[in-house]
């Protein structure tokens, strides 16, 4: 059965930071999105496409609103949902006092299921249809997450945290059990429906060399599987890593040494990299997950866009909840804009919407599957309401260009702006 949606339509086919704006996106003031069997058939001008509809196709009318691809959050911790907005003076005390105690509870499947269910519904309410997700060290936390995601037929990437030192004993695996459990989970879940698996060593300080070695071996044995970790987030964390791995040239070099820089690897934060690190990320096809709300909240630092762009490192946008302070990718744009300004970079709204959609898909090697509306892509899309609040309505009414309209949505928008969320052509949320 064909379905069709009429609204203003925006999606990207290239990176607006690299090509002229007009070549980067497709915009139809009066657009039509045509879906069949959960996939995009066509996206374009309403007047032109209307004639191609199969007889009897119902057109859902969202005229006046905007349809864009569902947001992709490339770094988020579902077990930290309940400790979002927990006060701590920096990353390491925050991990110790809030994160590790709450992650302990995920040995209990029922608790994990309950949090995973809330988390996924919250993402959908905020317009996020795909995410790259950390579970906890417990295999039960991964089972719970994927089963809730599968129930909703969402395209999600997730994995079991590996950590075998420098954390409470109740959260430790061993190099061997961590690798064995990860391999069992990836064999079960990677490519099952829309689920994808990510090897997930938490960060270098909580893994022994033996664990990183086995993780690198898994990464080589299963190149189609993802890998995610944290790098160069906080200066205390970097000093700690340096003391633990004195032979490494840099923090990133620890991962490089174990063969963990590769396509489908996602590095959270990347604030304190140097030029050689950025070069290595670009030449290995490793991607950055930018986490502005977290970096500001924990006082970790300001991402250097100019240096990242000079090296042409693939970038994507992420919330990093519970270190981050909002599940909304619109709020995340609001904050990343300011991070850019503080570092002397100007981020157009077009670029921010790219980063939250096609930029994420490209970083995950999923272009053509999610992130835009090319024919055959999975029909994950959201409906944005430019009149969601009285202030947003007033501001958007004064917008004189697409850029101004998107900028107002990014700076003033949040979960209230998301009128509806569709995943694989099925409505999953309506305000
Ligand atoms: N580094 C290691 N673990 C974490 C985590 O859970 N959140 C953040 N922001 N950084 C980390
Ligand atoms: Zn994180």
Short mmCIF file of C-alpha atoms and ligand atoms in Angstrom, two decimals:
data_model
loop_
_atom_site.label_atom_id
_atom_site.label_comp_id
_atom_site.label_asym_id
_atom_site.label_seq_id
_atom_site.Cartn_x
_atom_site.Cartn_y
_atom_site.Cartn_z
CA UNK A 1 0.00 0.00 0.00
CA UNK A 2 1.21 3.42 -0.96
CA UNK A 3 1.10 6.27 1.56
CA UNK A 4 1.71 9.94 0.81
CA UNK A 5 2.47 12.97 2.98
CA UNK A 6 2.08 16.56 1.90
CA UNK A 7 4.23 19.21 3.64
CA UNK A 8 7.29 21.34 3.06
CA UNK A 9 10.09 18.83 2.44
CA UNK A 10 13.80 19.07 3.21
CA UNK A 11 16.56 16.50 2.95
CA UNK A 12 20.26 16.42 2.09
CA UNK A 13 22.17 14.66 -0.65
CA UNK A 14 25.60 16.17 0.15
CA UNK A 15 27.47 17.99 2.92
CA UNK A 16 26.73 21.73 2.82
CA UNK A 17 30.18 22.35 4.34
CA UNK A 18 31.77 20.89 1.19
CA UNK A 19 29.53 21.92 -1.72
CA UNK A 20 27.29 24.87 -2.60
CA UNK A 21 24.11 24.92 -0.53
CA UNK A 22 21.94 24.29 -3.60
CA UNK A 23 23.84 21.10 -4.39
CA UNK A 24 23.62 19.89 -0.81
CA UNK A 25 19.89 19.79 -0.24
CA UNK A 26 16.51 19.25 -1.82
CA UNK A 27 13.74 21.63 -0.65
CA UNK A 28 10.13 21.74 -1.72
CA UNK A 29 7.93 24.39 -0.17
CA UNK A 30 4.88 22.33 -1.21
CA UNK A 31 6.28 18.83 -1.22
CA UNK A 32 5.08 15.25 -1.31
CA UNK A 33 6.74 12.22 0.27
CA UNK A 34 5.60 8.90 -1.17
CA UNK A 35 6.14 5.70 0.80
CA UNK A 36 5.52 2.04 0.05
CA UNK A 37 6.20 -0.95 2.30
CA UNK A 38 8.19 1.18 4.72
CA UNK A 39 10.51 2.58 2.04
CA UNK A 40 10.68 5.88 0.20
CA UNK A 41 9.29 5.75 -3.34
CA UNK A 42 9.77 9.43 -4.15
CA UNK A 43 10.20 12.84 -2.54
CA UNK A 44 9.57 16.01 -4.47
CA UNK A 45 7.18 18.67 -5.58
CA UNK A 46 3.51 18.06 -4.75
CA UNK A 47 2.12 19.30 -8.06
CA UNK A 48 4.56 17.12 -10.02
CA UNK A 49 4.36 13.94 -7.96
CA UNK A 50 0.62 13.89 -7.27
CA UNK A 51 -0.04 12.33 -10.68
CA UNK A 52 2.26 9.38 -9.94
CA UNK A 53 0.21 8.17 -6.95
CA UNK A 54 -1.51 4.82 -7.26
CA UNK A 55 -5.29 5.22 -7.46
CA UNK A 56 -6.85 5.44 -4.01
CA UNK A 57 -3.63 6.50 -2.21
CA UNK A 58 -4.51 8.52 0.87
CA UNK A 59 -2.60 11.80 1.20
CA UNK A 60 -1.94 12.82 4.81
CA UNK A 61 -1.96 16.59 4.80
CA UNK A 62 0.73 18.27 6.91
CA UNK A 63 0.63 21.46 4.85
CA UNK A 64 2.32 24.34 6.69
CA UNK A 65 4.62 21.92 8.54
CA UNK A 66 8.04 20.55 7.53
CA UNK A 67 8.99 16.96 6.87
CA UNK A 68 12.67 16.10 7.37
CA UNK A 69 14.46 12.76 7.84
CA UNK A 70 14.33 11.39 11.39
CA UNK A 71 17.26 12.58 13.50
CA UNK A 72 20.24 10.30 14.10
CA UNK A 73 21.89 10.54 17.54
CA UNK A 74 25.30 8.88 17.21
CA UNK A 75 26.33 8.68 20.88
CA UNK A 76 23.93 8.11 23.76
CA UNK A 77 23.79 5.91 26.88
CA UNK A 78 20.32 4.48 27.45
CA UNK A 79 21.15 3.25 31.00
CA UNK A 80 21.88 6.85 32.01
CA UNK A 81 18.34 8.03 31.29
CA UNK A 82 17.50 8.20 35.00
CA UNK A 83 20.60 10.24 35.94
CA UNK A 84 20.33 12.98 33.33
CA UNK A 85 20.96 16.34 35.04
CA UNK A 86 23.06 14.97 37.90
CA UNK A 87 25.44 17.55 39.34
CA UNK A 88 29.19 16.84 39.39
CA UNK A 89 32.35 18.89 38.91
CA UNK A 90 33.58 17.11 35.78
CA UNK A 91 33.58 13.75 34.03
CA UNK A 92 35.41 11.49 36.47
CA UNK A 93 33.43 12.39 39.65
CA UNK A 94 30.22 12.24 37.60
CA UNK A 95 31.07 8.68 36.49
CA UNK A 96 31.94 7.65 40.04
CA UNK A 97 29.00 9.21 41.86
CA UNK A 98 26.10 8.80 39.45
CA UNK A 99 26.90 6.75 36.36
CA UNK A 100 28.40 3.60 37.79
CA UNK A 101 25.77 3.23 40.57
CA UNK A 102 22.88 3.58 38.11
CA UNK A 103 24.46 1.20 35.56
CA UNK A 104 24.68 -1.45 38.28
CA UNK A 105 20.91 -1.91 38.12
CA UNK A 106 21.05 -3.24 34.56
CA UNK A 107 21.98 -6.76 35.62
CA UNK A 108 18.20 -6.95 36.18
CA UNK A 109 16.45 -7.63 32.85
CA UNK A 110 13.16 -6.21 34.00
CA UNK A 111 14.73 -2.91 35.02
CA UNK A 112 16.69 -2.79 31.74
CA UNK A 113 13.53 -3.44 29.72
CA UNK A 114 11.66 -0.73 31.57
CA UNK A 115 14.37 1.91 30.99
CA UNK A 116 14.93 0.84 27.35
CA UNK A 117 11.23 1.20 26.67
CA UNK A 118 11.06 4.69 28.18
CA UNK A 119 14.28 5.72 26.43
CA UNK A 120 13.10 4.65 22.96
CA UNK A 121 9.73 6.35 23.41
CA UNK A 122 11.53 9.50 24.53
CA UNK A 123 13.78 9.44 21.46
CA UNK A 124 10.73 9.11 19.21
CA UNK A 125 9.00 11.98 21.03
CA UNK A 126 12.06 14.12 20.28
CA UNK A 127 12.17 13.10 16.60
CA UNK A 128 15.16 10.75 16.84
CA UNK A 129 14.57 7.59 14.82
CA UNK A 130 18.07 6.08 14.94
CA UNK A 131 20.80 6.11 17.57
CA UNK A 132 24.17 4.57 18.37
CA UNK A 133 23.71 3.40 21.92
CA UNK A 134 25.83 2.24 24.86
CA UNK A 135 24.24 -0.44 27.01
CA UNK A 136 25.99 -1.54 30.24
CA UNK A 137 28.50 -4.28 30.91
CA UNK A 138 25.61 -6.72 31.43
CA UNK A 139 24.52 -8.81 28.41
CA UNK A 140 20.97 -8.56 29.80
CA UNK A 141 21.06 -4.81 29.17
CA UNK A 142 21.75 -5.45 25.47
CA UNK A 143 19.04 -8.08 25.15
CA UNK A 144 16.56 -5.69 26.74
CA UNK A 145 17.53 -2.83 24.48
CA UNK A 146 17.42 -4.73 21.20
CA UNK A 147 14.18 -6.47 22.05
CA UNK A 148 12.48 -3.13 22.78
CA UNK A 149 13.96 -1.64 19.60
CA UNK A 150 12.89 -4.65 17.53
CA UNK A 151 9.36 -4.37 18.94
CA UNK A 152 9.20 -0.83 17.53
CA UNK A 153 11.04 -1.78 14.31
CA UNK A 154 13.64 0.97 14.80
CA UNK A 155 17.05 1.16 13.08
CA UNK A 156 19.38 1.12 16.10
CA UNK A 157 23.07 0.41 16.72
CA UNK A 158 24.03 -0.77 20.22
CA UNK A 159 26.46 -2.86 22.18
CA UNK A 160 27.61 -4.24 25.49
CA UNK A 161 30.09 -2.07 27.36
CA UNK A 162 33.42 -3.79 27.91
CA UNK A 163 35.39 -2.78 30.99
CA UNK A 164 37.69 -4.96 33.01
CA UNK A 165 39.45 -2.49 35.33
CA UNK A 166 39.26 0.86 37.14
CA UNK A 167 35.57 0.72 37.89
CA UNK A 168 33.54 -0.89 40.70
CA UNK A 169 33.84 -4.66 40.71
CA UNK A 170 30.10 -5.05 40.17
CA UNK A 171 30.56 -3.50 36.71
CA UNK A 172 33.58 -5.46 35.55
CA UNK A 173 33.85 -8.16 32.93
CA UNK A 174 37.19 -9.75 32.02
CA UNK A 175 39.05 -9.54 28.74
CA UNK A 176 37.81 -13.05 27.91
CA UNK A 177 34.18 -12.80 29.09
CA UNK A 178 33.85 -9.34 27.54
CA UNK A 179 34.97 -10.62 24.16
CA UNK A 180 32.95 -13.84 24.39
CA UNK A 181 29.73 -12.08 25.43
CA UNK A 182 30.20 -9.42 22.74
CA UNK A 183 30.70 -12.04 20.06
CA UNK A 184 27.60 -13.96 21.14
CA UNK A 185 25.53 -10.78 21.15
CA UNK A 186 26.77 -9.59 17.77
CA UNK A 187 26.07 -12.98 16.20
CA UNK A 188 22.55 -12.85 17.55
CA UNK A 189 21.66 -9.22 16.88
CA UNK A 190 23.78 -7.72 14.09
CA UNK A 191 21.55 -7.53 11.02
CA UNK A 192 18.51 -9.05 12.75
CA UNK A 193 15.69 -6.91 11.35
CA UNK A 194 16.92 -3.33 11.68
CA UNK A 195 19.27 -3.99 14.62
CA UNK A 196 23.03 -3.45 14.31
CA UNK A 197 25.76 -4.32 16.79
CA UNK A 198 28.62 -2.15 18.07
CA UNK A 199 31.69 -3.38 19.93
CA UNK A 200 31.76 -1.02 22.91
CA UNK A 201 34.93 -0.74 25.01
CA UNK A 202 33.87 2.11 27.35
CA UNK A 203 37.18 4.03 27.10
CA UNK A 204 40.84 3.18 27.34
CA UNK A 205 41.23 3.73 31.12
CA UNK A 206 38.65 1.03 31.98
CA UNK A 207 40.11 -1.63 29.69
CA UNK A 208 43.30 -3.63 30.14
CA UNK A 209 45.63 -4.07 27.20
CA UNK A 210 44.37 -7.65 26.96
CA UNK A 211 40.79 -6.40 26.58
CA UNK A 212 41.69 -3.84 23.92
CA UNK A 213 43.66 -6.51 22.09
CA UNK A 214 40.66 -8.87 21.98
CA UNK A 215 38.36 -6.01 21.00
CA UNK A 216 40.67 -5.17 18.08
CA UNK A 217 40.65 -8.81 17.02
CA UNK A 218 36.85 -8.85 17.01
CA UNK A 219 36.85 -5.61 15.02
CA UNK A 220 39.02 -7.28 12.39
CA UNK A 221 37.05 -10.53 12.40
CA UNK A 222 33.72 -8.70 11.97
CA UNK A 223 34.36 -5.64 9.77
CA UNK A 224 30.62 -5.23 9.16
CA UNK A 225 30.04 -4.67 12.87
CA UNK A 226 30.34 -1.20 14.48
CA UNK A 227 32.72 -0.01 17.17
CA UNK A 228 32.16 2.86 19.60
CA UNK A 229 34.13 4.41 22.43
CA UNK A 230 35.11 7.70 24.05
CA UNK A 231 38.27 9.66 23.30
CA UNK A 232 39.93 12.94 24.37
CA UNK A 233 36.92 14.26 26.27
CA UNK A 234 38.41 15.70 29.41
CA UNK A 235 41.91 16.81 30.45
CA UNK A 236 41.96 14.70 33.66
CA UNK A 237 40.87 11.65 31.66
CA UNK A 238 43.66 12.31 29.13
CA UNK A 239 46.32 12.60 31.86
CA UNK A 240 45.04 9.34 33.36
CA UNK A 241 45.17 7.59 29.98
CA UNK A 242 48.70 8.87 29.41
CA UNK A 243 49.81 7.38 32.74
CA UNK A 244 48.20 4.03 31.88
CA UNK A 245 49.55 3.84 28.31
CA UNK A 246 52.89 5.66 28.50
CA UNK A 247 54.08 4.27 25.17
CA UNK A 248 51.17 5.60 23.13
CA UNK A 249 51.79 8.76 21.10
CA UNK A 250 48.35 10.10 22.06
CA UNK A 251 45.04 8.95 23.56
CA UNK A 252 43.68 8.12 20.09
CA UNK A 253 46.88 6.24 19.34
CA UNK A 254 45.98 3.71 22.07
CA UNK A 255 42.98 2.68 19.98
CA UNK A 256 44.96 2.89 16.75
CA UNK A 257 47.53 0.49 18.17
CA UNK A 258 44.83 -2.15 18.66
CA UNK A 259 43.33 -1.75 15.17
CA UNK A 260 40.24 0.08 16.35
CA UNK A 261 40.36 2.93 13.82
CA UNK A 262 38.28 1.81 10.85
CA UNK A 263 35.07 2.51 8.94
CA UNK A 264 32.03 2.00 11.22
CA UNK A 265 33.94 3.20 14.26
CA UNK A 266 32.48 6.14 16.18
CA UNK A 267 34.54 8.21 18.58
CA UNK A 268 32.67 10.26 21.17
CA UNK A 269 33.84 13.84 21.95
CA UNK A 270 37.27 14.18 20.19
CA UNK A 271 37.84 17.55 21.87
CA UNK A 272 41.54 17.34 22.64
CA UNK A 273 42.86 15.60 19.53
CA UNK A 274 45.92 16.89 17.70
CA UNK A 275 46.43 17.20 13.94
CA UNK A 276 48.03 13.78 13.59
CA UNK A 277 45.02 12.22 15.38
CA UNK A 278 42.60 13.96 13.04
CA UNK A 279 44.58 12.83 10.04
CA UNK A 280 44.41 9.22 11.30
CA UNK A 281 40.66 9.46 11.80
CA UNK A 282 40.14 10.81 8.29
CA UNK A 283 42.41 8.27 6.59
CA UNK A 284 40.83 5.33 8.45
CA UNK A 285 37.22 6.47 7.93
CA UNK A 286 36.61 6.81 11.68
CA UNK A 287 33.86 9.26 12.64
CA UNK A 288 33.37 11.86 15.37
CA UNK A 289 30.26 12.01 17.55
CA UNK A 290 29.99 15.66 18.60
CA UNK A 291 28.39 15.97 22.03
CA UNK A 292 27.91 19.69 22.73
CA UNK A 293 25.39 19.60 25.60
CA UNK A 294 27.57 17.10 27.45
CA UNK A 295 30.79 18.97 26.78
CA UNK A 296 29.32 22.19 28.14
CA UNK A 297 27.57 20.52 31.08
CA UNK A 298 30.64 18.60 32.26
CA UNK A 299 32.97 21.47 31.33
CA UNK A 300 34.95 19.14 29.08
CA UNK A 301 35.89 21.66 26.40
CA UNK A 302 34.97 23.12 23.02
CA UNK A 303 35.17 21.03 19.85
CA UNK A 304 37.53 22.51 17.23
CA UNK A 305 35.55 22.67 13.99
CA UNK A 306 38.23 24.46 12.01
CA UNK A 307 40.80 21.74 12.70
CA UNK A 308 38.29 18.92 12.08
CA UNK A 309 37.20 20.48 8.80
CA UNK A 310 40.78 21.02 7.67
CA UNK A 311 41.40 17.29 8.17
CA UNK A 312 38.00 16.37 6.65
CA UNK A 313 37.03 14.07 9.50
CA UNK A 314 33.46 12.70 9.18
CA UNK A 315 31.26 14.46 11.76
CA UNK A 316 27.94 13.58 13.33
CA UNK A 317 25.84 15.02 16.14
CA UNK A 318 24.97 13.35 19.44
CA UNK A 319 23.31 14.00 22.80
CA UNK A 320 25.49 11.79 25.07
CA UNK A 321 22.70 11.58 27.64
CA UNK A 322 23.19 11.21 30.66
CA UNK A 323 26.33 13.42 30.30
CA UNK A 324 24.27 15.46 27.86
CA UNK A 325 21.35 17.50 29.09
CA UNK A 326 18.67 16.88 26.46
CA UNK A 327 17.38 14.07 24.24
CA UNK A 328 16.35 16.68 21.68
CA UNK A 329 18.61 16.97 18.63
CA UNK A 330 17.13 20.46 18.08
CA UNK A 331 18.39 21.50 21.52
CA UNK A 332 21.67 19.81 20.64
CA UNK A 333 21.90 22.02 17.52
CA UNK A 334 21.21 25.07 19.68
CA UNK A 335 24.23 24.18 21.84
CA UNK A 336 26.56 23.07 19.04
CA UNK A 337 25.93 26.39 17.35
CA UNK A 338 27.28 28.18 20.43
CA UNK A 339 30.23 25.80 20.73
CA UNK A 340 31.08 26.75 17.15
CA UNK A 341 30.80 30.46 17.92
CA UNK A 342 33.05 30.19 20.97
CA UNK A 343 35.72 28.64 18.75
CA UNK A 344 35.33 31.23 16.02
CA UNK A 345 33.34 28.95 13.70
CA UNK A 346 29.97 29.84 12.21
CA UNK A 347 27.64 26.86 11.76
CA UNK A 348 24.76 27.54 9.39
CA UNK A 349 21.48 25.85 10.29
CA UNK A 350 21.69 23.90 7.03
CA UNK A 351 24.89 22.32 8.28
CA UNK A 352 23.40 21.51 11.67
CA UNK A 353 20.40 19.77 10.06
CA UNK A 354 22.81 17.89 7.79
CA UNK A 355 24.86 16.73 10.80
CA UNK A 356 21.71 15.50 12.55
CA UNK A 357 20.52 13.52 9.50
CA UNK A 358 22.71 12.57 6.52
CA UNK A 359 25.93 13.39 8.42
CA UNK A 360 25.00 10.74 10.98
CA UNK A 361 24.01 8.24 8.31
CA UNK A 362 27.28 8.75 6.44
CA UNK A 363 29.32 8.44 9.61
CA UNK A 364 27.60 5.08 10.15
CA UNK A 365 28.05 4.03 6.49
CA UNK A 366 24.25 3.93 6.21
CA UNK A 367 23.69 6.46 3.42
CA UNK A 368 20.91 5.14 1.20
CA UNK A 369 19.39 3.31 4.16
CA UNK A 370 18.61 6.20 6.55
CA UNK A 371 19.32 9.94 6.72
CA UNK A 372 17.62 11.18 3.57
CA UNK A 373 14.74 10.50 1.17
CA UNK A 374 16.45 8.88 -1.82
CA UNK A 375 14.29 6.20 -3.43
CA UNK A 376 14.59 2.93 -1.53
CA UNK A 377 15.65 4.51 1.77
CA UNK A 378 13.85 3.41 4.91
CA UNK A 379 10.97 5.78 5.57
CA UNK A 380 12.08 7.31 8.88
CA UNK A 381 10.82 10.87 8.97
CA UNK A 382 9.49 13.55 11.28
CA UNK A 383 7.02 16.37 11.00
CA UNK A 384 8.19 19.68 12.45
CA UNK A 385 5.69 22.31 13.54
CA UNK A 386 6.98 25.84 13.06
CA UNK A 387 4.07 27.05 15.23
CA UNK A 388 4.76 24.70 18.14
CA UNK A 389 5.08 27.58 20.61
CA UNK A 390 3.83 31.16 20.40
CA UNK A 391 7.39 32.49 20.19
CA UNK A 392 8.47 30.00 17.52
CA UNK A 393 5.38 30.87 15.47
CA UNK A 394 6.18 34.60 15.66
CA UNK A 395 9.82 34.08 14.77
CA UNK A 396 9.16 31.68 11.90
CA UNK A 397 6.55 34.05 10.45
CA UNK A 398 9.38 36.59 10.08
CA UNK A 399 11.82 34.15 8.42
CA UNK A 400 12.93 35.41 5.02
CA UNK A 401 14.81 32.35 3.86
CA UNK A 402 15.06 28.60 4.40
CA UNK A 403 18.24 29.18 6.42
CA UNK A 404 16.45 31.62 8.74
CA UNK A 405 13.55 29.22 9.20
CA UNK A 406 15.84 26.29 10.03
CA UNK A 407 17.91 28.48 12.32
CA UNK A 408 14.82 29.45 14.33
CA UNK A 409 13.78 25.78 14.57
CA UNK A 410 17.28 24.79 15.73
CA UNK A 411 17.65 27.55 18.31
CA UNK A 412 14.10 27.64 19.66
CA UNK A 413 12.92 24.09 18.94
CA UNK A 414 12.74 21.04 21.19
CA UNK A 415 10.43 18.05 21.71
CA UNK A 416 7.40 20.35 21.41
CA UNK A 417 8.40 21.09 17.81
CA UNK A 418 8.04 17.44 16.76
CA UNK A 419 4.41 17.01 15.66
CA UNK A 420 4.85 13.40 14.56
CA UNK A 421 7.53 10.74 14.15
CA UNK A 422 7.40 7.90 11.61
CA UNK A 423 9.66 4.87 11.52
CA UNK A 424 9.70 2.64 8.43
CA UNK A 425 6.52 4.37 7.33
CA UNK A 426 4.66 3.72 10.59
CA UNK A 427 3.58 6.55 12.86
CA UNK A 428 5.32 6.02 16.21
CA UNK A 429 4.56 9.31 17.90
CA UNK A 430 2.02 12.07 17.57
CA UNK A 431 1.92 15.16 19.72
N1 LIG B 1 33.79 8.34 29.38
C1 LIG B 1 33.67 7.08 29.83
N2 LIG B 1 32.42 6.76 30.13
C2 LIG B 1 31.68 7.84 29.84
C3 LIG B 1 30.29 8.12 29.92
O1 LIG B 1 29.45 7.31 30.32
N3 LIG B 1 29.91 9.38 29.53
C4 LIG B 1 30.80 10.30 29.07
N4 LIG B 1 30.36 11.49 28.69
N5 LIG B 1 32.10 10.04 29.00
C5 LIG B 1 32.54 8.85 29.37
ZN1 LIG B 2 29.31 8.99 26.30
#
